[in-house]
Coordinates of N, CA and C and ligand atoms in Angstrom, one line a residue:
M2 N 17.0 -10.0 -22.9 CA 16.6 -10.8 -21.7 C 15.8 -9.9 -20.7
Q3 N 14.8 -10.6 -20.1 CA 14.0 -9.9 -19.2 C 14.9 -9.6 -17.8
E4 N 14.6 -8.4 -17.3 CA 15.4 -8.1 -16.0 C 14.8 -9.1 -15.1
T5 N 15.7 -9.4 -14.1 CA 15.4 -10.2 -12.8 C 14.7 -9.3 -11.9
L6 N 14.0 -9.8 -10.8 CA 13.4 -9.0 -9.8 C 14.5 -8.3 -9.0
A7 N 15.6 -9.1 -8.7 CA 16.8 -8.5 -8.0 C 17.3 -7.3 -8.7
Q8 N 17.4 -7.4 -10.1 CA 17.9 -6.1 -10.8 C 17.0 -5.2 -10.8
L9 N 15.6 -5.3 -10.9 CA 14.8 -4.3 -10.9 C 14.8 -3.6 -9.5
L10 N 14.6 -4.3 -8.3 CA 14.8 -3.7 -7.2 C 16.0 -2.8 -7.0
E11 N 17.0 -3.3 -7.4 CA 18.3 -2.5 -7.3 C 18.2 -1.1 -8.2
D12 N 17.6 -1.3 -9.2 CA 17.2 -0.1 -10.0 C 16.4 0.9 -9.2
I13 N 15.3 0.3 -8.7 CA 14.4 1.2 -7.9 C 15.2 1.8 -6.8
R14 N 15.9 1.1 -6.0 CA 16.6 1.5 -4.9 C 17.7 2.6 -5.2
G15 N 18.0 2.6 -6.5 CA 19.0 3.7 -6.9 C 18.3 4.8 -7.6
C16 N 16.9 4.8 -7.6 CA 16.4 5.8 -8.6 C 16.5 7.2 -7.9
R17 N 16.7 8.1 -8.7 CA 16.8 9.6 -8.4 C 16.0 10.4 -9.4
H18 N 15.1 9.7 -10.2 CA 14.2 10.5 -11.1 C 13.7 11.8 -10.7
C19 N 13.0 11.8 -9.4 CA 12.5 13.1 -9.1 C 13.3 13.6 -7.8
A20 N 14.5 13.4 -7.7 CA 15.2 13.9 -6.6 C 15.2 15.3 -6.3
D21 N 15.0 16.1 -7.4 CA 14.9 17.6 -7.1 C 13.6 18.0 -6.4
A22 N 12.6 17.3 -6.5 CA 11.3 17.6 -5.8 C 11.2 16.9 -4.4
L23 N 12.2 16.1 -4.0 CA 12.1 15.5 -2.8 C 12.9 16.2 -1.7
P24 N 12.3 16.9 -0.7 CA 13.1 17.8 0.1 C 14.1 17.0 1.1
C25 N 13.7 15.7 1.3 CA 14.6 15.0 2.1 C 15.6 14.0 1.1
G26 N 15.3 14.1 -0.1 CA 16.2 13.3 -1.1 C 15.5 11.9 -1.3
P27 N 15.9 11.2 -2.2 CA 15.4 9.9 -2.6 C 15.7 8.8 -1.5
R28 N 14.8 8.0 -1.2 CA 15.2 6.8 -0.3 C 13.9 5.9 -0.6
P29 N 13.9 5.1 -1.7 CA 12.8 4.3 -2.2 C 12.6 3.3 -1.3
I30 N 11.3 3.1 -0.8 CA 10.9 2.0 0.1 C 10.0 0.9 -0.5
V31 N 10.5 -0.3 -0.6 CA 9.7 -1.3 -1.5 C 10.1 -2.7 -0.8
Q32 N 9.1 -3.5 -0.8 CA 9.4 -4.9 -0.4 C 8.8 -6.0 -1.5
A33 N 9.5 -6.7 -2.0 CA 8.9 -7.6 -2.9 C 9.8 -8.9 -3.1
H34 N 8.9 -9.9 -3.4 CA 9.4 -11.4 -3.8 C 8.3 -12.0 -4.7
G35 N 8.7 -12.7 -5.8 CA 7.9 -13.3 -6.8 C 6.9 -14.2 -6.1
A36 N 7.1 -14.6 -4.9 CA 6.1 -15.7 -4.4 C 5.1 -15.1 -3.5
A37 N 5.1 -13.7 -3.4 CA 4.2 -13.0 -2.3 C 2.6 -13.2 -2.9
P38 N 1.7 -13.8 -2.1 CA 0.3 -13.6 -2.5 C -0.4 -12.4 -2.0
L39 N 0.1 -11.6 -1.2 CA -0.5 -10.4 -0.8 C 0.3 -9.2 -1.2
R40 N -0.3 -8.2 -1.9 CA 0.4 -7.0 -2.3 C -0.4 -5.9 -1.6
I41 N 0.5 -5.1 -1.0 CA -0.2 -3.8 -0.4 C 0.3 -2.6 -1.2
I42 N -0.5 -2.0 -1.8 CA -0.4 -0.7 -2.5 C -0.7 0.4 -1.6
G43 N 0.2 1.2 -1.0 CA 0.0 2.3 -0.1 C 0.3 3.6 -0.8
Q44 N 0.5 4.6 0.0 CA 0.5 5.8 -0.5 C 2.1 6.4 -0.6
A45 N 2.7 6.8 0.3 CA 4.1 7.0 0.1 C 4.7 7.0 1.7
P46 N 5.9 6.8 1.8 CA 6.5 6.6 3.1 C 6.4 7.9 3.8
G47 N 6.1 8.0 5.1 CA 6.3 9.2 6.0 C 7.6 9.4 6.4
R48 N 7.8 10.5 7.1 CA 9.1 10.9 7.5 C 9.9 9.9 8.5
K49 N 9.0 9.2 9.4 CA 9.8 8.2 10.1 C 10.3 7.0 9.4
V50 N 9.4 6.7 8.5 CA 9.8 5.4 7.6 C 11.0 5.9 6.7
H51 N 11.0 7.2 6.3 CA 12.2 7.7 5.4 C 13.4 7.5 6.3
E52 N 13.3 7.6 7.5 CA 14.6 7.5 8.3 C 15.0 6.1 8.6
T53 N 13.9 5.3 8.8 CA 14.3 4.0 9.3 C 14.6 3.0 8.1
G54 N 13.9 3.4 6.9 CA 14.0 2.5 5.7 C 13.1 1.4 5.8
I55 N 12.2 1.3 6.9 CA 11.6 0.2 7.2 C 9.9 0.5 6.8
P56 N 9.3 -0.2 5.8 CA 8.0 0.1 5.3 C 7.1 0.1 6.5
W57 N 6.0 0.9 6.8 CA 4.9 0.9 7.6 C 5.4 0.7 9.0
D58 N 6.6 1.3 9.5 CA 7.3 1.2 10.6 C 6.8 2.5 11.6
D59 N 5.5 2.6 11.7 CA 5.0 3.7 12.3 C 3.6 3.5 12.9
P60 N 2.9 4.3 13.5 CA 1.5 4.1 14.0 C 0.5 3.7 12.9
S61 N 0.7 4.1 11.7 CA -0.1 3.6 10.6 C 0.0 2.2 10.4
G62 N 1.2 1.9 10.4 CA 1.7 0.5 10.2 C 1.1 -0.6 11.2
D63 N 1.1 0.1 12.5 CA 0.6 -0.9 13.6 C -0.9 -1.2 13.5
R64 N -1.5 0.0 13.1 CA -3.0 0.0 12.8 C -3.4 -1.0 11.7
L65 N -2.5 -0.9 10.6 CA -2.8 -1.7 9.4 C -2.5 -3.3 9.8
R66 N -1.6 -3.5 10.4 CA -1.2 -4.9 10.9 C -2.4 -5.5 11.7
R67 N -2.9 -4.6 12.6 CA -4.1 -5.1 13.3 C -5.3 -5.3 12.5
W68 N -5.5 -4.4 11.5 CA -6.7 -4.6 10.6 C -6.5 -6.0 9.8
L69 N -5.3 -6.2 9.5 CA -5.0 -7.4 8.6 C -4.9 -8.7 9.5
G70 N -4.6 -8.6 10.9 CA -4.6 -9.8 11.7 C -3.1 -10.5 11.3
L71 N -2.1 -9.5 11.0 CA -0.9 -10.1 10.8 C 0.2 -9.7 11.9
T72 N 1.1 -10.7 12.2 CA 2.2 -10.3 12.9 C 3.3 -9.5 12.1
S73 N 4.2 -8.8 12.9 CA 5.2 -8.2 12.3 C 6.1 -9.0 11.3
E74 N 6.3 -10.3 11.9 CA 7.1 -11.4 11.2 C 6.6 -11.6 9.9
Q75 N 5.2 -11.8 10.0 CA 4.5 -12.1 8.7 C 4.5 -11.1 7.7
F76 N 4.4 -9.8 8.1 CA 4.2 -8.6 7.5 C 5.5 -8.3 6.7
Y77 N 6.7 -8.5 7.3 CA 8.0 -8.2 6.8 C 8.6 -9.3 6.1
D78 N 7.8 -10.4 5.8 CA 8.3 -11.5 5.1 C 8.1 -11.3 3.6
P79 N 9.0 -10.9 2.8 CA 8.7 -10.4 1.4 C 8.0 -11.7 0.5
R80 N 8.3 -12.9 1.0 CA 7.7 -14.0 0.4 C 6.2 -14.1 0.6
K81 N 5.8 -13.5 1.7 CA 4.2 -13.4 2.0 C 3.7 -12.0 1.6
V82 N 4.4 -10.9 1.8 CA 3.7 -9.6 1.6 C 4.6 -8.7 0.6
A83 N 4.1 -8.3 -0.4 CA 4.7 -7.4 -1.3 C 4.3 -5.9 -0.9
I84 N 5.2 -5.1 -0.6 CA 4.7 -3.8 0.0 C 5.3 -2.6 -1.2
V85 N 4.4 -2.0 -1.9 CA 4.6 -1.2 -3.0 C 3.8 0.0 -2.9
P86 N 4.3 1.0 -2.4 CA 3.7 2.4 -2.3 C 3.5 2.9 -3.7
I87 N 2.6 3.8 -3.9 CA 2.3 4.5 -5.1 C 3.5 5.6 -5.5
G88 N 4.2 6.2 -4.4 CA 5.3 6.8 -4.5 C 6.2 6.1 -3.5
F89 N 7.6 5.8 -4.1 CA 8.3 5.0 -3.3 C 9.2 5.9 -2.2
C90 N 9.2 7.2 -2.4 CA 10.0 8.1 -1.6 C 9.3 9.0 -0.8
Y91 N 9.6 9.4 0.4 CA 9.0 10.4 1.2 C 9.0 11.7 0.4
P92 N 7.6 12.1 0.3 CA 7.4 13.4 -0.6 C 7.6 14.8 0.3
G93 N 7.7 14.7 1.4 CA 7.8 16.0 2.2 C 6.5 16.4 2.9
K94 N 6.7 17.4 3.7 CA 5.5 17.8 4.5 C 4.6 18.7 3.8
A95 N 3.4 18.8 4.0 CA 2.5 19.8 3.3 C 1.8 20.6 4.6
S96 N 1.2 21.6 4.4 CA 0.7 22.3 5.6 C -0.2 21.5 6.5
S97 N -0.8 20.4 5.9 CA -1.5 19.5 6.9 C -1.1 18.0 6.3
G98 N -0.4 17.4 7.2 CA 0.0 16.0 6.8 C 1.1 16.1 5.7
D99 N 1.3 15.0 4.9 CA 2.5 14.9 3.9 C 1.9 15.4 2.6
Q100 N 3.0 15.7 1.7 CA 2.6 15.9 0.3 C 2.1 14.7 -0.4
P101 N 1.3 14.8 -1.5 CA 0.8 13.6 -2.1 C 2.2 12.8 -2.7
P102 N 1.9 11.5 -2.9 CA 3.1 10.7 -3.5 C 3.5 11.3 -4.8
R103 N 4.7 11.3 -5.2 CA 5.3 11.9 -6.5 C 4.3 11.1 -7.8
P104 N 3.9 12.1 -8.6 CA 2.9 11.5 -9.5 C 3.7 10.6 -10.7
E105 N 5.1 10.8 -10.8 CA 5.7 10.1 -11.9 C 6.1 8.6 -11.4
C106 N 6.1 8.3 -10.1 CA 6.8 7.1 -9.6 C 6.0 5.9 -10.0
A107 N 4.7 5.8 -9.8 CA 3.9 4.7 -10.2 C 4.0 4.3 -11.6
S108 N 3.9 5.3 -12.5 CA 3.9 4.8 -13.9 C 5.3 4.5 -14.4
L109 N 6.4 5.0 -13.7 CA 7.7 4.7 -13.9 C 8.1 3.1 -13.5
W110 N 7.5 2.6 -12.5 CA 8.0 1.5 -11.8 C 6.8 0.4 -11.6
H111 N 5.7 0.8 -11.4 CA 4.8 -0.3 -11.0 C 4.5 -1.6 -11.9
D112 N 4.4 -1.1 -13.3 CA 4.0 -2.2 -14.2 C 5.2 -3.3 -14.2
R113 N 6.4 -2.6 -14.3 CA 7.7 -3.5 -14.2 C 7.7 -4.2 -13.2
L114 N 7.3 -3.8 -11.8 CA 7.6 -4.5 -10.7 C 6.4 -5.5 -10.6
N115 N 5.1 -5.3 -11.0 CA 4.0 -6.2 -11.0 C 4.3 -7.3 -11.9
A116 N 5.0 -7.2 -13.0 CA 5.3 -8.3 -14.0 C 5.9 -9.4 -13.2
H117 N 6.7 -9.2 -12.0 CA 7.4 -10.1 -11.2 C 6.4 -10.6 -10.2
L118 N 5.3 -10.1 -9.9 CA 4.5 -10.7 -8.7 C 3.4 -11.4 -9.3
R119 N 3.7 -12.6 -9.8 CA 2.7 -13.4 -10.5 C 1.9 -14.2 -9.6
D120 N 2.3 -14.5 -8.2 CA 1.4 -15.1 -7.4 C 0.6 -14.3 -6.6
V121 N 0.4 -13.1 -6.8 CA -0.5 -12.1 -6.1 C -1.9 -12.6 -6.3
R122 N -2.6 -12.9 -5.1 CA -4.1 -13.2 -5.0 C -4.9 -12.2 -4.4
L123 N -4.4 -11.3 -3.7 CA -5.1 -10.2 -3.0 C -4.3 -8.9 -3.0
T124 N -4.9 -7.8 -3.4 CA -4.2 -6.5 -3.6 C -4.9 -5.5 -2.6
L125 N -4.4 -5.1 -1.7 CA -5.0 -3.8 -0.8 C -4.7 -2.6 -1.4
L126 N -5.6 -1.8 -1.6 CA -5.4 -0.6 -2.3 C -5.7 0.6 -1.3
I127 N -4.6 1.1 -0.5 CA -4.9 1.9 0.5 C -4.7 3.4 0.3
G128 N -6.0 4.1 0.4 CA -6.0 5.5 0.1 C -6.4 5.9 -1.2
Q129 N -6.7 7.2 -1.5 CA -7.2 7.6 -2.8 C -6.1 7.5 -4.0
Y130 N -4.9 7.5 -3.7 CA -3.9 7.5 -4.8 C -3.9 6.1 -5.5
A131 N -3.8 5.1 -4.5 CA -3.7 3.7 -4.9 C -5.0 3.3 -5.6
Q132 N -6.1 3.9 -5.1 CA -7.4 3.5 -5.7 C -7.4 4.2 -7.2
A133 N -7.0 5.4 -7.2 CA -7.1 6.1 -8.5 C -6.3 5.4 -9.6
H134 N -5.1 4.9 -9.1 CA -4.2 4.3 -10.0 C -4.7 2.9 -10.4
Y135 N -5.0 2.1 -9.5 CA -5.4 0.8 -9.8 C -6.9 0.4 -10.2
L136 N -7.8 1.3 -9.8 CA -9.2 1.2 -10.2 C -9.7 2.1 -11.3
G137 N -9.1 3.3 -11.5 CA -9.4 4.0 -12.5 C -10.8 4.4 -12.4
D138 N -11.6 4.3 -13.5 CA -13.0 4.6 -13.5 C -14.0 3.7 -12.9
R139 N -13.3 2.6 -12.2 CA -14.2 1.7 -11.6 C -14.3 2.2 -10.1
R140 N -13.7 3.4 -9.7 CA -13.8 3.9 -8.4 C -15.2 4.5 -8.4
K141 N -15.6 4.6 -7.1 CA -16.8 5.4 -6.9 C -16.6 6.8 -6.7
A142 N -17.7 7.7 -6.3 CA -17.4 9.1 -6.5 C -16.5 9.7 -5.3
T143 N -16.6 8.9 -4.1 CA -15.7 9.4 -3.1 C -14.9 8.0 -2.6
L144 N -13.9 8.5 -1.7 CA -13.2 7.2 -1.2 C -14.0 6.4 -0.3
S145 N -15.0 7.2 0.5 CA -15.8 6.4 1.3 C -16.7 5.4 0.6
D146 N -17.3 6.0 -0.7 CA -18.1 5.1 -1.5 C -17.4 3.9 -1.9
T147 N -16.1 4.1 -2.3 CA -15.2 3.0 -3.0 C -15.0 2.1 -1.9
V148 N -14.6 2.4 -0.6 CA -14.4 1.5 0.3 C -15.6 0.8 0.7
R149 N -16.6 1.4 0.8 CA -18.0 0.8 1.2 C -18.5 -0.2 0.1
A150 N -17.9 -0.2 -1.1 CA -18.2 -1.1 -2.2 C -17.3 -2.3 -2.2
W151 N -16.7 -2.6 -1.1 CA -15.6 -3.6 -1.0 C -15.9 -5.0 -1.6
R152 N -17.4 -5.3 -1.2 CA -17.9 -6.6 -1.8 C -17.9 -6.8 -3.3
E153 N -17.8 -5.6 -3.8 CA -17.9 -5.6 -5.4 C -16.5 -5.9 -5.8
Y154 N -15.4 -5.3 -5.1 CA -14.1 -5.4 -5.7 C -13.3 -6.8 -5.1
L155 N -13.7 -7.3 -4.1 CA -13.0 -8.5 -3.5 C -12.9 -9.6 -4.5
P156 N -14.2 -9.9 -5.0 CA -14.0 -11.1 -5.9 C -13.1 -11.0 -7.0
L157 N -12.8 -9.6 -7.3 CA -11.9 -9.5 -8.4 C -10.4 -9.3 -7.9
G158 N -10.1 -9.7 -6.6 CA -8.8 -9.6 -6.1 C -8.3 -8.3 -5.5
S159 N -9.2 -7.3 -5.2 CA -8.8 -6.0 -4.7 C -9.7 -5.9 -3.5
L160 N -9.0 -5.0 -2.6 CA -9.7 -4.5 -1.5 C -9.3 -3.1 -1.2
P161 N -10.3 -2.1 -1.4 CA -10.0 -0.7 -1.3 C -10.0 -0.4 0.3
L162 N -9.2 0.3 0.8 CA -9.1 0.6 2.3 C -8.8 2.2 2.4
P163 N -9.2 2.6 3.6 CA -8.9 4.0 3.9 C -7.5 3.9 4.5
H164 N -6.8 5.2 4.5 CA -5.4 5.0 5.2 C -5.5 4.9 6.7
P165 N -4.7 3.9 7.2 CA -4.8 3.7 8.5 C -4.1 4.7 9.6
S166 N -3.7 5.9 8.9 CA -3.1 7.0 9.7 C -4.0 7.5 10.8
P167 N -3.2 7.7 11.9 CA -4.0 8.3 13.1 C -4.7 9.6 12.7
R168 N -4.1 10.3 11.6 CA -4.9 11.5 11.1 C -6.1 11.2 10.5
N169 N -6.4 10.0 10.3 CA -7.6 9.5 9.6 C -8.7 9.0 10.7
Q170 N -8.4 9.3 11.8 CA -9.3 8.8 13.0 C -10.8 9.4 12.9
P171 N -10.9 10.7 12.4 CA -12.3 11.2 12.3 C -13.0 10.3 11.3
W172 N -12.5 10.0 10.1 CA -13.2 9.1 9.1 C -13.5 7.8 9.8
L173 N -12.6 7.2 10.6 CA -13.0 5.9 11.1 C -14.0 6.0 12.2
A174 N -14.1 7.1 12.9 CA -15.2 7.3 14.0 C -16.5 7.5 13.1
K175 N -16.4 8.1 11.9 CA -17.8 8.5 11.2 C -18.2 7.2 10.6
N176 N -17.4 6.2 10.5 CA -17.7 5.1 9.6 C -17.5 3.7 10.4
P177 N -18.4 3.5 11.4 CA -18.2 2.4 12.1 C -18.3 1.1 11.6
W178 N -19.0 1.1 10.4 CA -19.1 -0.3 9.6 C -17.8 -0.6 9.1
F179 N -16.9 0.2 9.0 CA -15.5 -0.3 8.5 C -14.9 -1.2 9.5
E180 N -14.8 -0.8 10.7 CA -14.3 -1.9 11.8 C -15.3 -3.1 12.0
E181 N -16.6 -2.7 12.0 CA -17.4 -3.8 12.3 C -17.7 -4.8 11.1
E182 N -17.6 -4.3 10.0 CA -18.1 -5.2 8.9 C -16.8 -5.6 7.9
L183 N -16.1 -4.5 7.6 CA -15.0 -4.7 6.7 C -13.8 -5.4 7.3
V184 N -13.3 -5.0 8.5 CA -12.0 -5.6 9.1 C -12.2 -7.1 9.2
P185 N -13.3 -7.6 9.6 CA -13.5 -9.1 9.8 C -13.4 -9.7 8.3
D186 N -13.9 -9.0 7.3 CA -13.9 -9.5 5.9 C -12.4 -9.5 5.4
I187 N -11.6 -8.5 5.7 CA -10.1 -8.4 5.4 C -9.5 -9.6 6.1
Q188 N -9.7 -9.8 7.4 CA -9.0 -10.9 7.9 C -9.4 -12.2 7.5
N189 N -10.7 -12.4 7.0 CA -10.9 -13.8 6.5 C -10.3 -13.8 5.1
A190 N -10.2 -12.7 4.2 CA -9.5 -12.9 3.0 C -7.9 -13.0 3.2
I191 N -7.5 -12.6 4.3 CA -5.9 -12.7 4.4 C -5.8 -14.1 5.0
R192 N -6.6 -14.6 5.9 CA -6.6 -16.1 6.3 C -6.5 -17.0 5.2
S193 N -7.4 -16.7 4.2 CA -7.5 -17.6 3.2 C -6.2 -17.7 2.4
L194 N -5.2 -16.8 2.3 CA -4.0 -16.8 1.8 C -2.9 -17.7 2.4
N195 N -3.3 -18.2 3.7 CA -2.4 -19.0 4.4 C -0.9 -18.5 4.5
L196 N -0.9 -17.3 4.9 CA 0.5 -16.7 5.1 C 1.4 -17.3 6.1
Ligands
LIG5 S1 9.7 8.9 -5.8 FE1 9.9 7.3 -7.3 S2 10.5 8.3 -9.2 FE2 11.2 9.8 -7.5 S3 13.2 9.1 -6.9 FE3 11.8 8.1 -5.6 S4 11.6 5.9 -6.7 FE4 12.4 7.6 -8.2

């Protein structure tokens, strides 16, 4: 018998597969419901999210919700938005920023989880790890090139985005077309989902 989404989420939340590599221990962060039309594939939770257990509960999340034109109430409704990071647990600090998401996590869980997300009509691929996993060789040479080619991916149901972290401010300052052209397109695409 196929596992239910509730069983799968329970398994994910109990996962300790790479516990030895996680300096703060496992705390998988995921939000999912079979009815969600919007799926957000992010990177991995940061330290603050690890502590609160609430996805995107940080300045990156504030900026992401502004880009999407979504209220917190809409964003945290699992029937509207599935939140599925490439690595479900906080991977710890690096010399600059955080460590990359754990490489084993997405291959362990994403296909099983996505099998339950049958109503998804738009997937946001935030940052290089999400784009590498979901676009593979359909990625362009750089993250900037991939994001800039959004009109190519949107009809196929995906939107590649940069990370909304305050640490990414220099990229946003260097690429004003993102806020001027892409953000309005994101908001139109989200509006068409009638969340
Ligand atoms: S990062 Fe993924 S694989 Fe590792 S313990 Fe957390 S849920 Fe499991």
